[in-house]
Amino acid sequence: MIIEALKLSNWLSYPTYWDSEGQKQPPCLNFDQESVYLIFGKNGAGKSSIMDAILFALFGDYSRSMDRQEIRQSSAIRTGEKTAFVELTFALNSTRHRVFRNVAAKFSSARYDYWDVHKEQWVVEASQVKDVNAKLSALLGMDRDLFCGTVVLEQGKTGHFMELKPKDQTEHVKNLLGLDIYSKYHEKAKELANSRKRSAKKCE
């Protein structure tokens, strides 16, 4: 996955608008000009807010805690505001994707689009939070926990993988690389072999 742009409005420390050359626009961070980006700044400048926004856009949950600490979505809204907005554009599998999420004190909404190269326009594929979550999880091939454990590591817990039990480490890597499909094939092969053996005995 290659992130192209992240647009924020009232998200945590980010305001509704930035004054860009005399025009008020929602804060937008573009990552499509270079292959590597470094985000740095003073404490409270909004570095973590960027990672939280990406996580929220992809999974509808911005907690990076590996123990699935539940946090209220409304706590992501900038103090004094009523709603927050996140828009993430990224490329994956030779296709551009875009996800929108709005959050308020008592509700949230989401939408997922993909870029149709033939029509040269964005096409809406999912517009319900549940459908958007399912689509993105399938698209990325991982859930929030796996993403947090391999892509966005919580501060102070970069050694999480090393602390896992050997069995859990194996499962972690299998899920990351998609190797669990071979385990399923192995089980099906065993079932088929056992079925053939039973059929062969009946013919004796």
mmCIF file of C-alpha atoms in Angstrom:
data_model
loop_
_atom_site.group_PDB
_atom_site.id
_atom_site.type_symbol
_atom_site.label_atom_id
_atom_site.label_comp_id
_atom_site.label_asym_id
_atom_site.label_seq_id
_atom_site.Cartn_x
_atom_site.Cartn_y
_atom_site.Cartn_z
ATOM 1 C CA MET A 1 0.000 0.000 0.000
ATOM 2 C CA ILE A 2 1.310 3.446 -0.956
ATOM 3 C CA ILE A 3 -0.359 6.388 0.761
ATOM 4 C CA GLU A 4 -0.889 9.321 -1.596
ATOM 5 C CA ALA A 5 -2.767 11.888 0.478
ATOM 6 C CA LEU A 6 -4.387 12.412 3.849
ATOM 7 C CA LYS A 7 -6.962 15.138 4.417
ATOM 8 C CA LEU A 8 -8.064 16.067 7.947
ATOM 9 C CA SER A 9 -10.597 18.398 9.491
ATOM 10 C CA ASN A 10 -11.055 18.892 13.250
ATOM 11 C CA TRP A 11 -9.134 15.661 13.773
ATOM 12 C CA LEU A 12 -7.420 15.732 17.199
ATOM 13 C CA SER A 13 -4.987 18.686 17.032
ATOM 14 C CA TYR A 14 -5.776 19.592 13.404
ATOM 15 C CA PRO A 15 -8.113 22.568 12.745
ATOM 16 C CA THR A 16 -11.066 22.842 10.396
ATOM 17 C CA TYR A 17 -9.052 24.796 7.835
ATOM 18 C CA TRP A 18 -5.548 25.891 6.999
ATOM 19 C CA ASP A 19 -4.919 29.245 5.369
ATOM 20 C CA SER A 20 -3.109 28.258 2.173
ATOM 21 C CA GLU A 21 -2.126 31.215 -0.020
ATOM 22 C CA GLY A 22 -5.155 33.177 1.083
ATOM 23 C CA GLN A 23 -7.564 30.257 0.702
ATOM 24 C CA LYS A 24 -9.052 28.280 3.565
ATOM 25 C CA GLN A 25 -8.774 24.539 2.950
ATOM 26 C CA PRO A 26 -8.932 21.430 5.186
ATOM 27 C CA PRO A 27 -5.413 20.388 6.225
ATOM 28 C CA CYS A 28 -4.083 18.067 3.500
ATOM 29 C CA LEU A 29 -0.820 16.123 3.584
ATOM 30 C CA ASN A 30 0.437 14.846 0.221
ATOM 31 C CA PHE A 31 2.795 11.871 0.050
ATOM 32 C CA ASP A 32 2.891 11.296 -3.703
ATOM 33 C CA GLN A 33 6.058 13.173 -4.635
ATOM 34 C CA GLU A 34 8.767 11.112 -2.887
ATOM 35 C CA SER A 35 9.249 7.429 -2.068
ATOM 36 C CA VAL A 36 10.097 8.031 1.605
ATOM 37 C CA TYR A 37 8.788 10.635 4.055
ATOM 38 C CA LEU A 38 9.985 11.576 7.525
ATOM 39 C CA ILE A 39 7.495 13.169 9.912
ATOM 40 C CA PHE A 40 9.093 15.120 12.753
ATOM 41 C CA GLY A 41 8.218 17.953 15.101
ATOM 42 C CA LYS A 42 7.834 19.008 18.699
ATOM 43 C CA ASN A 43 5.658 17.159 21.187
ATOM 44 C CA GLY A 44 2.021 17.938 20.512
ATOM 45 C CA ALA A 45 2.677 19.080 16.947
ATOM 46 C CA GLY A 46 0.365 16.386 15.540
ATOM 47 C CA LYS A 47 2.753 13.621 14.428
ATOM 48 C CA SER A 48 0.834 10.830 16.144
ATOM 49 C CA SER A 49 -2.441 12.336 14.946
ATOM 50 C CA ILE A 50 -1.388 11.555 11.374
ATOM 51 C CA MET A 51 -0.828 7.884 12.151
ATOM 52 C CA ASP A 52 -4.078 7.771 14.143
ATOM 53 C CA ALA A 53 -5.971 9.264 11.193
ATOM 54 C CA ILE A 54 -4.558 6.660 8.796
ATOM 55 C CA LEU A 55 -5.525 3.887 11.183
ATOM 56 C CA PHE A 56 -9.006 5.344 11.616
ATOM 57 C CA ALA A 57 -9.507 5.697 7.868
ATOM 58 C CA LEU A 58 -8.566 2.072 7.253
ATOM 59 C CA PHE A 59 -10.285 0.381 10.186
ATOM 60 C CA GLY A 60 -12.662 2.861 11.816
ATOM 61 C CA ASP A 61 -10.671 2.632 15.054
ATOM 62 C CA TYR A 62 -7.662 4.747 15.909
ATOM 63 C CA SER A 63 -6.428 2.920 19.011
ATOM 64 C CA ARG A 64 -2.945 1.506 18.361
ATOM 65 C CA SER A 65 -3.013 -0.537 21.551
ATOM 66 C CA MET A 66 -2.337 -4.231 20.938
ATOM 67 C CA ASP A 67 -4.688 -5.185 23.785
ATOM 68 C CA ARG A 68 -7.559 -3.597 21.817
ATOM 69 C CA GLN A 69 -8.110 -0.820 24.319
ATOM 70 C CA GLU A 70 -11.447 0.673 23.402
ATOM 71 C CA ILE A 71 -11.596 4.432 22.999
ATOM 72 C CA ARG A 72 -14.521 6.639 22.110
ATOM 73 C CA GLN A 73 -14.412 7.855 18.527
ATOM 74 C CA SER A 74 -15.819 11.196 19.652
ATOM 75 C CA SER A 75 -12.596 11.821 21.589
ATOM 76 C CA ALA A 76 -10.872 12.310 18.228
ATOM 77 C CA ILE A 77 -12.861 15.497 17.572
ATOM 78 C CA ARG A 78 -10.936 18.717 18.108
ATOM 79 C CA THR A 79 -11.900 20.503 21.322
ATOM 80 C CA GLY A 80 -14.769 22.898 20.730
ATOM 81 C CA GLU A 81 -15.923 21.240 17.490
ATOM 82 C CA LYS A 82 -18.808 18.844 16.869
ATOM 83 C CA THR A 83 -17.560 16.665 14.012
ATOM 84 C CA ALA A 84 -14.270 15.453 12.535
ATOM 85 C CA PHE A 85 -13.414 14.292 9.040
ATOM 86 C CA VAL A 86 -10.683 12.065 7.564
ATOM 87 C CA GLU A 87 -10.037 11.288 3.898
ATOM 88 C CA LEU A 88 -7.286 8.847 2.862
ATOM 89 C CA THR A 89 -6.161 8.178 -0.714
ATOM 90 C CA PHE A 90 -3.807 5.293 -1.398
ATOM 91 C CA ALA A 91 -2.634 2.952 -4.159
ATOM 92 C CA LEU A 92 -2.755 -0.826 -3.873
ATOM 93 C CA ASN A 93 -2.699 -3.631 -6.450
ATOM 94 C CA SER A 94 -2.343 -1.155 -9.334
ATOM 95 C CA THR A 95 -5.561 0.614 -8.278
ATOM 96 C CA ARG A 96 -6.179 3.886 -6.470
ATOM 97 C CA HIS A 97 -8.493 3.782 -3.478
ATOM 98 C CA ARG A 98 -10.133 6.464 -1.371
ATOM 99 C CA VAL A 99 -11.913 6.250 1.964
ATOM 100 C CA PHE A 100 -13.898 8.950 3.790
ATOM 101 C CA ARG A 101 -14.889 8.859 7.441
ATOM 102 C CA ASN A 102 -16.905 11.360 9.478
ATOM 103 C CA VAL A 103 -17.280 11.095 13.222
ATOM 104 C CA ALA A 104 -19.519 12.940 15.675
ATOM 105 C CA ALA A 105 -20.484 12.424 19.296
ATOM 106 C CA LYS A 106 -23.319 9.995 18.518
ATOM 107 C CA PHE A 107 -22.749 8.750 14.976
ATOM 108 C CA SER A 108 -20.148 7.981 12.343
ATOM 109 C CA SER A 109 -20.287 7.500 8.587
ATOM 110 C CA ALA A 110 -17.956 6.106 5.955
ATOM 111 C CA ARG A 111 -17.540 5.705 2.208
ATOM 112 C CA TYR A 112 -15.116 3.760 0.026
ATOM 113 C CA ASP A 113 -14.326 4.654 -3.618
ATOM 114 C CA TYR A 114 -11.978 3.240 -6.231
ATOM 115 C CA TRP A 115 -10.580 4.934 -9.314
ATOM 116 C CA ASP A 116 -11.965 3.546 -12.595
ATOM 117 C CA VAL A 117 -9.169 4.025 -15.136
ATOM 118 C CA HIS A 118 -11.521 3.468 -18.067
ATOM 119 C CA LYS A 119 -14.153 5.973 -16.976
ATOM 120 C CA GLU A 120 -11.464 8.208 -15.419
ATOM 121 C CA GLN A 121 -13.573 8.857 -12.339
ATOM 122 C CA TRP A 122 -14.084 7.723 -8.764
ATOM 123 C CA VAL A 123 -16.689 4.997 -8.281
ATOM 124 C CA VAL A 124 -18.507 4.520 -4.965
ATOM 125 C CA GLU A 125 -18.436 0.862 -3.900
ATOM 126 C CA ALA A 126 -19.431 0.992 -0.227
ATOM 127 C CA SER A 127 -21.250 3.670 1.762
ATOM 128 C CA GLN A 128 -22.055 1.971 5.071
ATOM 129 C CA VAL A 129 -19.542 1.764 7.930
ATOM 130 C CA LYS A 130 -19.837 -2.021 8.198
ATOM 131 C CA ASP A 131 -19.428 -2.520 4.445
ATOM 132 C CA VAL A 132 -16.478 -0.118 4.254
ATOM 133 C CA ASN A 133 -14.723 -1.890 7.140
ATOM 134 C CA ALA A 134 -15.217 -5.297 5.518
ATOM 135 C CA LYS A 135 -14.052 -4.045 2.114
ATOM 136 C CA LEU A 136 -10.858 -2.480 3.435
ATOM 137 C CA SER A 137 -10.010 -5.467 5.629
ATOM 138 C CA ALA A 138 -10.336 -7.771 2.616
ATOM 139 C CA LEU A 139 -8.426 -5.346 0.412
ATOM 140 C CA LEU A 140 -5.500 -5.057 2.838
ATOM 141 C CA GLY A 141 -5.530 -8.750 3.702
ATOM 142 C CA MET A 142 -5.239 -8.038 7.420
ATOM 143 C CA ASP A 143 -7.294 -6.809 10.340
ATOM 144 C CA ARG A 144 -6.543 -3.934 12.703
ATOM 145 C CA ASP A 145 -4.585 -6.037 15.198
ATOM 146 C CA LEU A 146 -2.254 -7.458 12.551
ATOM 147 C CA PHE A 147 -1.815 -3.999 11.000
ATOM 148 C CA CYS A 148 -0.907 -2.492 14.377
ATOM 149 C CA GLY A 149 1.535 -5.297 15.105
ATOM 150 C CA THR A 150 3.404 -5.077 11.814
ATOM 151 C CA VAL A 151 2.843 -1.692 10.161
ATOM 152 C CA VAL A 152 1.914 0.896 12.810
ATOM 153 C CA LEU A 153 3.686 -0.024 16.031
ATOM 154 C CA GLU A 154 2.533 1.540 19.279
ATOM 155 C CA GLN A 155 5.211 3.674 20.930
ATOM 156 C CA GLY A 156 7.232 1.655 23.442
ATOM 157 C CA LYS A 157 5.977 -1.671 22.113
ATOM 158 C CA THR A 158 8.231 -2.297 19.128
ATOM 159 C CA GLY A 159 9.373 -5.502 20.825
ATOM 160 C CA HIS A 160 5.849 -6.906 20.903
ATOM 161 C CA PHE A 161 6.645 -9.649 18.377
ATOM 162 C CA MET A 162 9.645 -10.852 20.365
ATOM 163 C CA GLU A 163 7.483 -11.103 23.487
ATOM 164 C CA LEU A 164 5.011 -13.465 21.826
ATOM 165 C CA LYS A 165 5.110 -17.188 22.469
ATOM 166 C CA PRO A 166 6.695 -19.244 19.633
ATOM 167 C CA LYS A 167 3.284 -20.568 18.578
ATOM 168 C CA ASP A 168 1.856 -17.032 18.446
ATOM 169 C CA GLN A 169 4.898 -15.789 16.497
ATOM 170 C CA THR A 170 4.310 -18.510 13.919
ATOM 171 C CA GLU A 171 0.637 -17.582 13.572
ATOM 172 C CA HIS A 172 1.573 -13.890 13.330
ATOM 173 C CA VAL A 173 3.952 -14.497 10.419
ATOM 174 C CA LYS A 174 1.546 -16.907 8.711
ATOM 175 C CA ASN A 175 -1.218 -14.304 8.801
ATOM 176 C CA LEU A 176 1.084 -11.547 7.599
ATOM 177 C CA LEU A 177 2.341 -13.553 4.607
ATOM 178 C CA GLY A 178 -0.981 -15.194 3.877
ATOM 179 C CA LEU A 179 0.449 -18.647 4.570
ATOM 180 C CA ASP A 180 -2.642 -19.747 6.464
ATOM 181 C CA ILE A 181 -4.181 -20.697 3.104
ATOM 182 C CA TYR A 182 -1.700 -23.594 2.869
ATOM 183 C CA SER A 183 -2.841 -24.857 6.255
ATOM 184 C CA LYS A 184 -6.383 -24.922 4.919
ATOM 185 C CA TYR A 185 -5.238 -26.822 1.821
ATOM 186 C CA HIS A 186 -3.391 -29.265 4.073
ATOM 187 C CA GLU A 187 -6.510 -29.930 6.130
ATOM 188 C CA LYS A 188 -8.609 -30.420 2.994
ATOM 189 C CA ALA A 189 -5.998 -32.802 1.583
ATOM 190 C CA LYS A 190 -6.064 -34.830 4.812
ATOM 191 C CA GLU A 191 -9.857 -35.011 4.729
ATOM 192 C CA LEU A 192 -9.786 -36.123 1.093
ATOM 193 C CA ALA A 193 -7.108 -38.756 1.804
ATOM 194 C CA ASN A 194 -9.064 -40.139 4.744
ATOM 195 C CA SER A 195 -12.227 -40.224 2.660
ATOM 196 C CA ARG A 196 -10.426 -42.176 -0.097
ATOM 197 C CA LYS A 197 -9.035 -44.629 2.471
ATOM 198 C CA ARG A 198 -12.527 -45.279 3.844
ATOM 199 C CA SER A 199 -13.873 -45.800 0.341
ATOM 200 C CA ALA A 200 -11.018 -48.201 -0.478
ATOM 201 C CA LYS A 201 -11.707 -50.295 2.645
ATOM 202 C CA LYS A 202 -15.366 -50.621 1.728
ATOM 203 C CA CYS A 203 -14.341 -52.062 -1.640
ATOM 204 C CA GLU A 204 -12.089 -54.741 -0.090
#
